[in-house]
One Martini backbone bead per residue (centre of mass of N, CA, C, O) as a GRO file, in nm:
protein
  326
    1UNK     BB    1  -1.127   1.240  -2.165
    2UNK     BB    2  -1.279   1.429  -2.119
    3UNK     BB    3  -1.567   1.368  -2.205
    4UNK     BB    4  -1.571   1.207  -1.899
    5UNK     BB    5  -1.794   1.208  -1.713
    6UNK     BB    6  -1.759   1.190  -1.358
    7UNK     BB    7  -1.954   0.972  -1.330
    8UNK     BB    8  -1.783   0.757  -1.445
    9UNK     BB    9  -1.462   0.746  -1.337
   10UNK     BB   10  -1.667   0.667  -1.093
   11UNK     BB   11  -1.726   0.336  -1.229
   12UNK     BB   12  -1.518   0.226  -1.407
   13UNK     BB   13  -1.363   0.094  -1.145
   14UNK     BB   14  -1.556  -0.021  -0.956
   15UNK     BB   15  -1.580  -0.219  -1.148
   16UNK     BB   16  -1.395  -0.334  -1.221
   17UNK     BB   17  -1.345  -0.424  -0.896
   18UNK     BB   18  -1.616  -0.630  -0.932
   19UNK     BB   19  -1.477  -0.864  -1.189
   20UNK     BB   20  -1.196  -0.919  -1.051
   21UNK     BB   21  -1.314  -1.019  -0.779
   22UNK     BB   22  -1.412  -1.217  -0.891
   23UNK     BB   23  -1.275  -1.407  -1.074
   24UNK     BB   24  -1.075  -1.379  -0.798
   25UNK     BB   25  -1.253  -1.635  -0.601
   26UNK     BB   26  -1.257  -1.911  -0.876
   27UNK     BB   27  -1.019  -1.843  -1.029
   28UNK     BB   28  -0.716  -2.078  -1.015
   29UNK     BB   29  -0.756  -2.330  -0.875
   30UNK     BB   30  -0.689  -2.589  -0.686
   31UNK     BB   31  -0.609  -2.824  -0.838
   32UNK     BB   32  -0.891  -3.012  -0.915
   33UNK     BB   33  -1.124  -2.825  -0.697
   34UNK     BB   34  -1.244  -2.668  -0.840
   35UNK     BB   35  -1.464  -2.328  -0.928
   36UNK     BB   36  -1.743  -2.148  -0.918
   37UNK     BB   37  -1.923  -1.916  -0.951
   38UNK     BB   38  -2.158  -2.007  -0.729
   39UNK     BB   39  -1.995  -2.051  -0.523
   40UNK     BB   40  -1.959  -1.752  -0.488
   41UNK     BB   41  -2.298  -1.701  -0.446
   42UNK     BB   42  -2.302  -1.839  -0.183
   43UNK     BB   43  -2.121  -1.758  -0.063
   44UNK     BB   44  -2.197  -1.462  -0.025
   45UNK     BB   45  -2.472  -1.524   0.100
   46UNK     BB   46  -2.354  -1.745   0.321
   47UNK     BB   47  -2.072  -1.754   0.481
   48UNK     BB   48  -2.144  -1.896   0.764
   49UNK     BB   49  -2.243  -2.163   0.662
   50UNK     BB   50  -2.281  -2.533   0.707
   51UNK     BB   51  -2.388  -2.587   0.409
   52UNK     BB   52  -2.100  -2.625   0.273
   53UNK     BB   53  -1.810  -2.640   0.020
   54UNK     BB   54  -1.567  -2.674  -0.033
   55UNK     BB   55  -1.564  -2.436  -0.279
   56UNK     BB   56  -1.703  -2.235  -0.023
   57UNK     BB   57  -1.482  -2.234   0.158
   58UNK     BB   58  -1.224  -2.140  -0.033
   59UNK     BB   59  -1.387  -1.875  -0.086
   60UNK     BB   60  -1.409  -1.771   0.241
   61UNK     BB   61  -1.146  -1.807   0.311
   62UNK     BB   62  -0.872  -1.793   0.106
   63UNK     BB   63  -1.057  -1.598  -0.133
   64UNK     BB   64  -1.180  -1.341   0.042
   65UNK     BB   65  -0.917  -1.198   0.185
   66UNK     BB   66  -0.691  -1.191  -0.006
   67UNK     BB   67  -0.896  -1.009  -0.109
   68UNK     BB   68  -0.938  -0.736   0.109
   69UNK     BB   69  -0.621  -0.701   0.131
   70UNK     BB   70  -0.518  -0.631  -0.170
   71UNK     BB   71  -0.729  -0.367  -0.129
   72UNK     BB   72  -0.599  -0.220   0.064
   73UNK     BB   73  -0.329  -0.213   0.069
   74UNK     BB   74  -0.362  -0.084  -0.240
   75UNK     BB   75  -0.442   0.192  -0.080
   76UNK     BB   76  -0.259   0.302   0.135
   77UNK     BB   77   0.010   0.289  -0.069
   78UNK     BB   78  -0.077   0.518  -0.271
   79UNK     BB   79  -0.162   0.758  -0.048
   80UNK     BB   80   0.098   0.716   0.040
   81UNK     BB   81   0.213   0.875  -0.222
   82UNK     BB   82   0.028   0.974  -0.176
   83UNK     BB   83   0.141   1.268   0.053
   84UNK     BB   84   0.425   1.266  -0.017
   85UNK     BB   85   0.432   1.416  -0.239
   86UNK     BB   86   0.296   1.638  -0.125
   87UNK     BB   87   0.490   1.688   0.099
   88UNK     BB   88   0.761   1.667  -0.114
   89UNK     BB   89   0.733   1.780  -0.419
   90UNK     BB   90   0.751   1.494  -0.537
   91UNK     BB   91   0.722   1.307  -0.840
   92UNK     BB   92   0.890   1.014  -0.670
   93UNK     BB   93   0.765   0.971  -0.457
   94UNK     BB   94   0.766   0.691  -0.234
   95UNK     BB   95   0.783   0.369   0.031
   96UNK     BB   96   1.032   0.306  -0.132
   97UNK     BB   97   1.241   0.514  -0.251
   98UNK     BB   98   1.264   0.654   0.077
   99UNK     BB   99   1.246   0.329   0.273
  100UNK     BB  100   1.007   0.305   0.435
  101UNK     BB  101   0.969  -0.031   0.352
  102UNK     BB  102   1.323  -0.071   0.462
  103UNK     BB  103   1.249  -0.051   0.691
  104UNK     BB  104   1.000  -0.210   0.786
  105UNK     BB  105   1.091  -0.440   0.726
  106UNK     BB  106   1.406  -0.441   0.929
  107UNK     BB  107   1.222  -0.467   1.157
  108UNK     BB  108   1.098  -0.783   1.103
  109UNK     BB  109   1.355  -0.903   1.075
  110UNK     BB  110   1.441  -0.884   1.373
  111UNK     BB  111   1.222  -0.909   1.541
  112UNK     BB  112   1.263  -1.226   1.428
  113UNK     BB  113   1.550  -1.241   1.517
  114UNK     BB  114   1.519  -1.118   1.840
  115UNK     BB  115   1.157  -1.196   1.872
  116UNK     BB  116   1.085  -1.518   1.932
  117UNK     BB  117   0.757  -1.504   1.937
  118UNK     BB  118   0.624  -1.225   1.759
  119UNK     BB  119   0.340  -1.050   1.685
  120UNK     BB  120   0.163  -0.897   1.441
  121UNK     BB  121   0.159  -0.655   1.586
  122UNK     BB  122   0.428  -0.653   1.666
  123UNK     BB  123   0.532  -0.648   1.414
  124UNK     BB  124   0.386  -0.392   1.306
  125UNK     BB  125   0.592  -0.205   1.527
  126UNK     BB  126   0.786  -0.227   1.390
  127UNK     BB  127   0.775  -0.119   1.137
  128UNK     BB  128   0.722   0.162   1.167
  129UNK     BB  129   0.979   0.233   1.391
  130UNK     BB  130   1.101   0.122   1.150
  131UNK     BB  131   1.032   0.359   0.896
  132UNK     BB  132   1.095   0.596   1.108
  133UNK     BB  133   1.377   0.585   1.078
  134UNK     BB  134   1.444   0.627   0.804
  135UNK     BB  135   1.303   0.864   0.772
  136UNK     BB  136   1.503   1.028   0.921
  137UNK     BB  137   1.721   0.997   0.751
  138UNK     BB  138   1.641   1.091   0.488
  139UNK     BB  139   1.545   1.446   0.653
  140UNK     BB  140   1.846   1.422   0.781
  141UNK     BB  141   1.969   1.449   0.475
  142UNK     BB  142   1.800   1.651   0.249
  143UNK     BB  143   1.876   1.883   0.446
  144UNK     BB  144   1.992   2.240   0.406
  145UNK     BB  145   1.895   2.529   0.524
  146UNK     BB  146   1.639   2.485   0.635
  147UNK     BB  147   1.572   2.272   0.321
  148UNK     BB  148   1.451   2.065   0.100
  149UNK     BB  149   1.605   1.880  -0.075
  150UNK     BB  150   1.501   1.706  -0.407
  151UNK     BB  151   1.748   1.624  -0.532
  152UNK     BB  152   1.846   1.425  -0.256
  153UNK     BB  153   1.598   1.237  -0.177
  154UNK     BB  154   1.589   0.985  -0.368
  155UNK     BB  155   1.914   0.915  -0.302
  156UNK     BB  156   1.895   0.906  -0.016
  157UNK     BB  157   1.663   0.687  -0.017
  158UNK     BB  158   1.845   0.449  -0.165
  159UNK     BB  159   2.089   0.459   0.056
  160UNK     BB  160   1.925   0.319   0.274
  161UNK     BB  161   1.777   0.091   0.090
  162UNK     BB  162   2.030  -0.060   0.133
  163UNK     BB  163   2.091  -0.009   0.463
  164UNK     BB  164   1.871  -0.239   0.503
  165UNK     BB  165   1.940  -0.449   0.365
  166UNK     BB  166   2.227  -0.525   0.418
  167UNK     BB  167   2.136  -0.581   0.730
  168UNK     BB  168   1.878  -0.773   0.679
  169UNK     BB  169   2.079  -0.990   0.549
  170UNK     BB  170   2.259  -0.954   0.813
  171UNK     BB  171   2.074  -1.145   1.012
  172UNK     BB  172   2.016  -1.374   0.862
  173UNK     BB  173   2.284  -1.516   0.977
  174UNK     BB  174   2.186  -1.540   1.244
  175UNK     BB  175   1.966  -1.666   1.124
  176UNK     BB  176   1.862  -1.922   0.914
  177UNK     BB  177   1.598  -2.023   0.986
  178UNK     BB  178   1.414  -1.782   0.873
  179UNK     BB  179   1.496  -1.733   0.559
  180UNK     BB  180   1.273  -1.840   0.407
  181UNK     BB  181   1.043  -1.715   0.537
  182UNK     BB  182   1.189  -1.403   0.439
  183UNK     BB  183   1.183  -1.406   0.156
  184UNK     BB  184   0.879  -1.509   0.119
  185UNK     BB  185   0.832  -1.208   0.206
  186UNK     BB  186   1.008  -1.048   0.022
  187UNK     BB  187   0.790  -1.074  -0.256
  188UNK     BB  188   0.537  -0.978  -0.192
  189UNK     BB  189   0.195  -1.140  -0.064
  190UNK     BB  190  -0.130  -1.295  -0.065
  191UNK     BB  191  -0.162  -1.598  -0.004
  192UNK     BB  192  -0.172  -1.660   0.316
  193UNK     BB  193  -0.405  -1.553   0.396
  194UNK     BB  194  -0.640  -1.444   0.660
  195UNK     BB  195  -0.920  -1.367   0.893
  196UNK     BB  196  -0.648  -1.311   1.131
  197UNK     BB  197  -0.536  -1.061   0.914
  198UNK     BB  198  -0.809  -0.899   0.895
  199UNK     BB  199  -0.849  -0.838   1.182
  200UNK     BB  200  -0.543  -0.688   1.218
  201UNK     BB  201  -0.566  -0.488   0.927
  202UNK     BB  202  -0.797  -0.264   0.971
  203UNK     BB  203  -0.767  -0.090   1.219
  204UNK     BB  204  -0.481  -0.004   1.050
  205UNK     BB  205  -0.651   0.138   0.837
  206UNK     BB  206  -0.884   0.320   0.961
  207UNK     BB  207  -0.777   0.466   1.187
  208UNK     BB  208  -0.613   0.705   1.028
  209UNK     BB  209  -0.861   0.779   0.836
  210UNK     BB  210  -0.939   0.971   1.027
  211UNK     BB  211  -0.816   1.224   1.017
  212UNK     BB  212  -0.773   1.276   0.685
  213UNK     BB  213  -1.033   1.367   0.622
  214UNK     BB  214  -0.925   1.635   0.829
  215UNK     BB  215  -0.706   1.692   0.589
  216UNK     BB  216  -0.791   1.690   0.329
  217UNK     BB  217  -0.885   2.050   0.240
  218UNK     BB  218  -0.569   2.055   0.352
  219UNK     BB  219  -0.338   1.956   0.071
  220UNK     BB  220  -0.300   2.154  -0.095
  221UNK     BB  221  -0.143   2.376  -0.001
  222UNK     BB  222   0.075   2.219  -0.020
  223UNK     BB  223   0.172   2.318  -0.312
  224UNK     BB  224   0.310   2.554  -0.201
  225UNK     BB  225   0.420   2.715  -0.030
  226UNK     BB  226   0.508   2.752   0.301
  227UNK     BB  227   0.477   3.044   0.361
  228UNK     BB  228   0.201   3.082   0.195
  229UNK     BB  229   0.066   2.838   0.391
  230UNK     BB  230   0.076   3.035   0.615
  231UNK     BB  231  -0.067   3.304   0.561
  232UNK     BB  232  -0.349   3.116   0.593
  233UNK     BB  233  -0.293   2.966   0.851
  234UNK     BB  234  -0.110   2.691   0.817
  235UNK     BB  235   0.017   2.474   0.934
  236UNK     BB  236   0.254   2.297   0.854
  237UNK     BB  237   0.441   2.110   1.026
  238UNK     BB  238   0.186   1.978   1.157
  239UNK     BB  239   0.039   1.855   0.906
  240UNK     BB  240   0.350   1.673   0.843
  241UNK     BB  241   0.293   1.468   1.102
  242UNK     BB  242   0.030   1.346   1.030
  243UNK     BB  243   0.070   1.264   0.778
  244UNK     BB  244   0.296   1.078   0.796
  245UNK     BB  245   0.218   0.873   1.063
  246UNK     BB  246  -0.021   0.763   0.829
  247UNK     BB  247   0.170   0.648   0.683
  248UNK     BB  248   0.379   0.442   0.904
  249UNK     BB  249   0.165   0.360   0.935
  250UNK     BB  250   0.030   0.194   0.715
  251UNK     BB  251   0.315   0.103   0.576
  252UNK     BB  252   0.365  -0.089   0.875
  253UNK     BB  253   0.104  -0.265   0.842
  254UNK     BB  254   0.177  -0.406   0.507
  255UNK     BB  255   0.445  -0.541   0.573
  256UNK     BB  256   0.372  -0.713   0.810
  257UNK     BB  257   0.132  -0.880   0.583
  258UNK     BB  258   0.265  -0.903   0.289
  259UNK     BB  259   0.514  -0.723   0.265
  260UNK     BB  260   0.732  -0.518   0.009
  261UNK     BB  261   0.590  -0.289  -0.214
  262UNK     BB  262   0.575  -0.168  -0.465
  263UNK     BB  263   0.580   0.104  -0.672
  264UNK     BB  264   0.206   0.190  -0.553
  265UNK     BB  265   0.344   0.494  -0.495
  266UNK     BB  266   0.399   0.589  -0.744
  267UNK     BB  267   0.168   0.469  -0.985
  268UNK     BB  268  -0.104   0.618  -0.891
  269UNK     BB  269  -0.118   0.844  -0.895
  270UNK     BB  270  -0.092   0.990  -1.156
  271UNK     BB  271  -0.308   0.866  -1.220
  272UNK     BB  272  -0.527   1.014  -1.088
  273UNK     BB  273  -0.451   1.260  -1.211
  274UNK     BB  274  -0.505   1.145  -1.477
  275UNK     BB  275  -0.839   1.048  -1.439
  276UNK     BB  276  -0.967   1.304  -1.211
  277UNK     BB  277  -0.746   1.486  -1.114
  278UNK     BB  278  -0.546   1.802  -0.876
  279UNK     BB  279  -0.761   1.747  -0.620
  280UNK     BB  280  -0.745   1.605  -0.320
  281UNK     BB  281  -1.002   1.533  -0.247
  282UNK     BB  282  -1.021   1.319  -0.499
  283UNK     BB  283  -0.738   1.213  -0.516
  284UNK     BB  284  -0.772   1.003  -0.296
  285UNK     BB  285  -1.021   0.847  -0.334
  286UNK     BB  286  -0.901   0.703  -0.620
  287UNK     BB  287  -0.634   0.677  -0.531
  288UNK     BB  288  -0.734   0.422  -0.367
  289UNK     BB  289  -0.899   0.211  -0.571
  290UNK     BB  290  -0.680   0.231  -0.800
  291UNK     BB  291  -0.461   0.074  -0.529
  292UNK     BB  292  -0.672  -0.194  -0.557
  293UNK     BB  293  -0.684  -0.279  -0.760
  294UNK     BB  294  -0.388  -0.257  -0.891
  295UNK     BB  295  -0.387  -0.544  -0.616
  296UNK     BB  296  -0.570  -0.771  -0.792
  297UNK     BB  297  -0.456  -0.805  -1.035
  298UNK     BB  298  -0.242  -0.873  -0.959
  299UNK     BB  299  -0.258  -1.118  -0.846
  300UNK     BB  300  -0.430  -1.280  -1.040
  301UNK     BB  301  -0.143  -1.231  -1.274
  302UNK     BB  302   0.020  -1.442  -1.070
  303UNK     BB  303  -0.157  -1.677  -1.093
  304UNK     BB  304  -0.101  -1.727  -1.381
  305UNK     BB  305   0.155  -1.747  -1.492
  306UNK     BB  306   0.155  -1.994  -1.236
  307UNK     BB  307  -0.037  -2.231  -1.308
  308UNK     BB  308  -0.039  -2.337  -0.977
  309UNK     BB  309   0.109  -2.170  -0.872
  310UNK     BB  310   0.250  -1.931  -0.654
  311UNK     BB  311   0.340  -1.606  -0.776
  312UNK     BB  312   0.396  -1.285  -0.661
  313UNK     BB  313   0.256  -0.993  -0.630
  314UNK     BB  314   0.548  -0.822  -0.599
  315UNK     BB  315   0.631  -0.896  -0.887
  316UNK     BB  316   0.439  -0.773  -1.059
  317UNK     BB  317   0.462  -0.492  -0.994
  318UNK     BB  318   0.729  -0.472  -1.046
  319UNK     BB  319   0.754  -0.499  -1.385
  320UNK     BB  320   0.545  -0.268  -1.410
  321UNK     BB  321   0.735  -0.042  -1.236
  322UNK     BB  322   1.003  -0.038  -1.371
  323UNK     BB  323   0.944   0.088  -1.642
  324UNK     BB  324   0.798   0.362  -1.553
  325UNK     BB  325   1.030   0.497  -1.408
  326UNK     BB  326   1.192   0.489  -1.661
   0.00000   0.00000   0.00000
């Protein structure tokens, strides 16, 4: 690993992502309708053409949105996990283990049950609020004597996640008509993505990334103690506030779009550190790249395992991530 030049460590994941994305665009076609590699090339060359065949239209209207959402969601969940691990100085921190996913999911369930006809933007807002409340509760439980207790953090996250899951199930009992759709959504995946979801999702990914570009050079300081960071002129409280805001927006938008996706935020940051090093100025973009790569690969594997049915990618990610967590 150490013998690989730095440029090759960036090129290899990019090539792997390009290959998997191309394969995902045509493999495991629905029914008897076969999509060929040439159909993908034609669709990519002229996606707005009116002369596209049915297989080429399937590439444009169903496969490409699916790949784009998987790439964006994997990237932001992986970076969110890295930011949480950096902020809490806990290697097990991630959106799923700290109950942000569970709180965001509860917010979407409550919005679906009690706010009928709510749009995707409302769902994203409800998810962000639910994630923020559950994160606040976890942090409140984990603080003692004015300091964050690492030994309490993960246990508090698991407990709050269980509470959110129980409350979500109780809410579904009040509206059984929502149960089927919500159960499919809770599995997590990108099987029903369209360009409508892409257009609603990408601004919530890109806009929070703008302040993060300004904050990244300061992230390495968080590996020090709060006292040492403050002595270097960094407002730790303000930095954590902005990082938390970015994470909550990203996770809320992702959960509202794809459902709760576990383990990317736990697994990928450690892979990125091992692959590129501990300097967060390089680890953050590598984390985004590997996160998108893992989600696209999981979605392709999910289709391969259940073809011609469509297994949720979230289930495959859980099968990968649970043994790693153990």
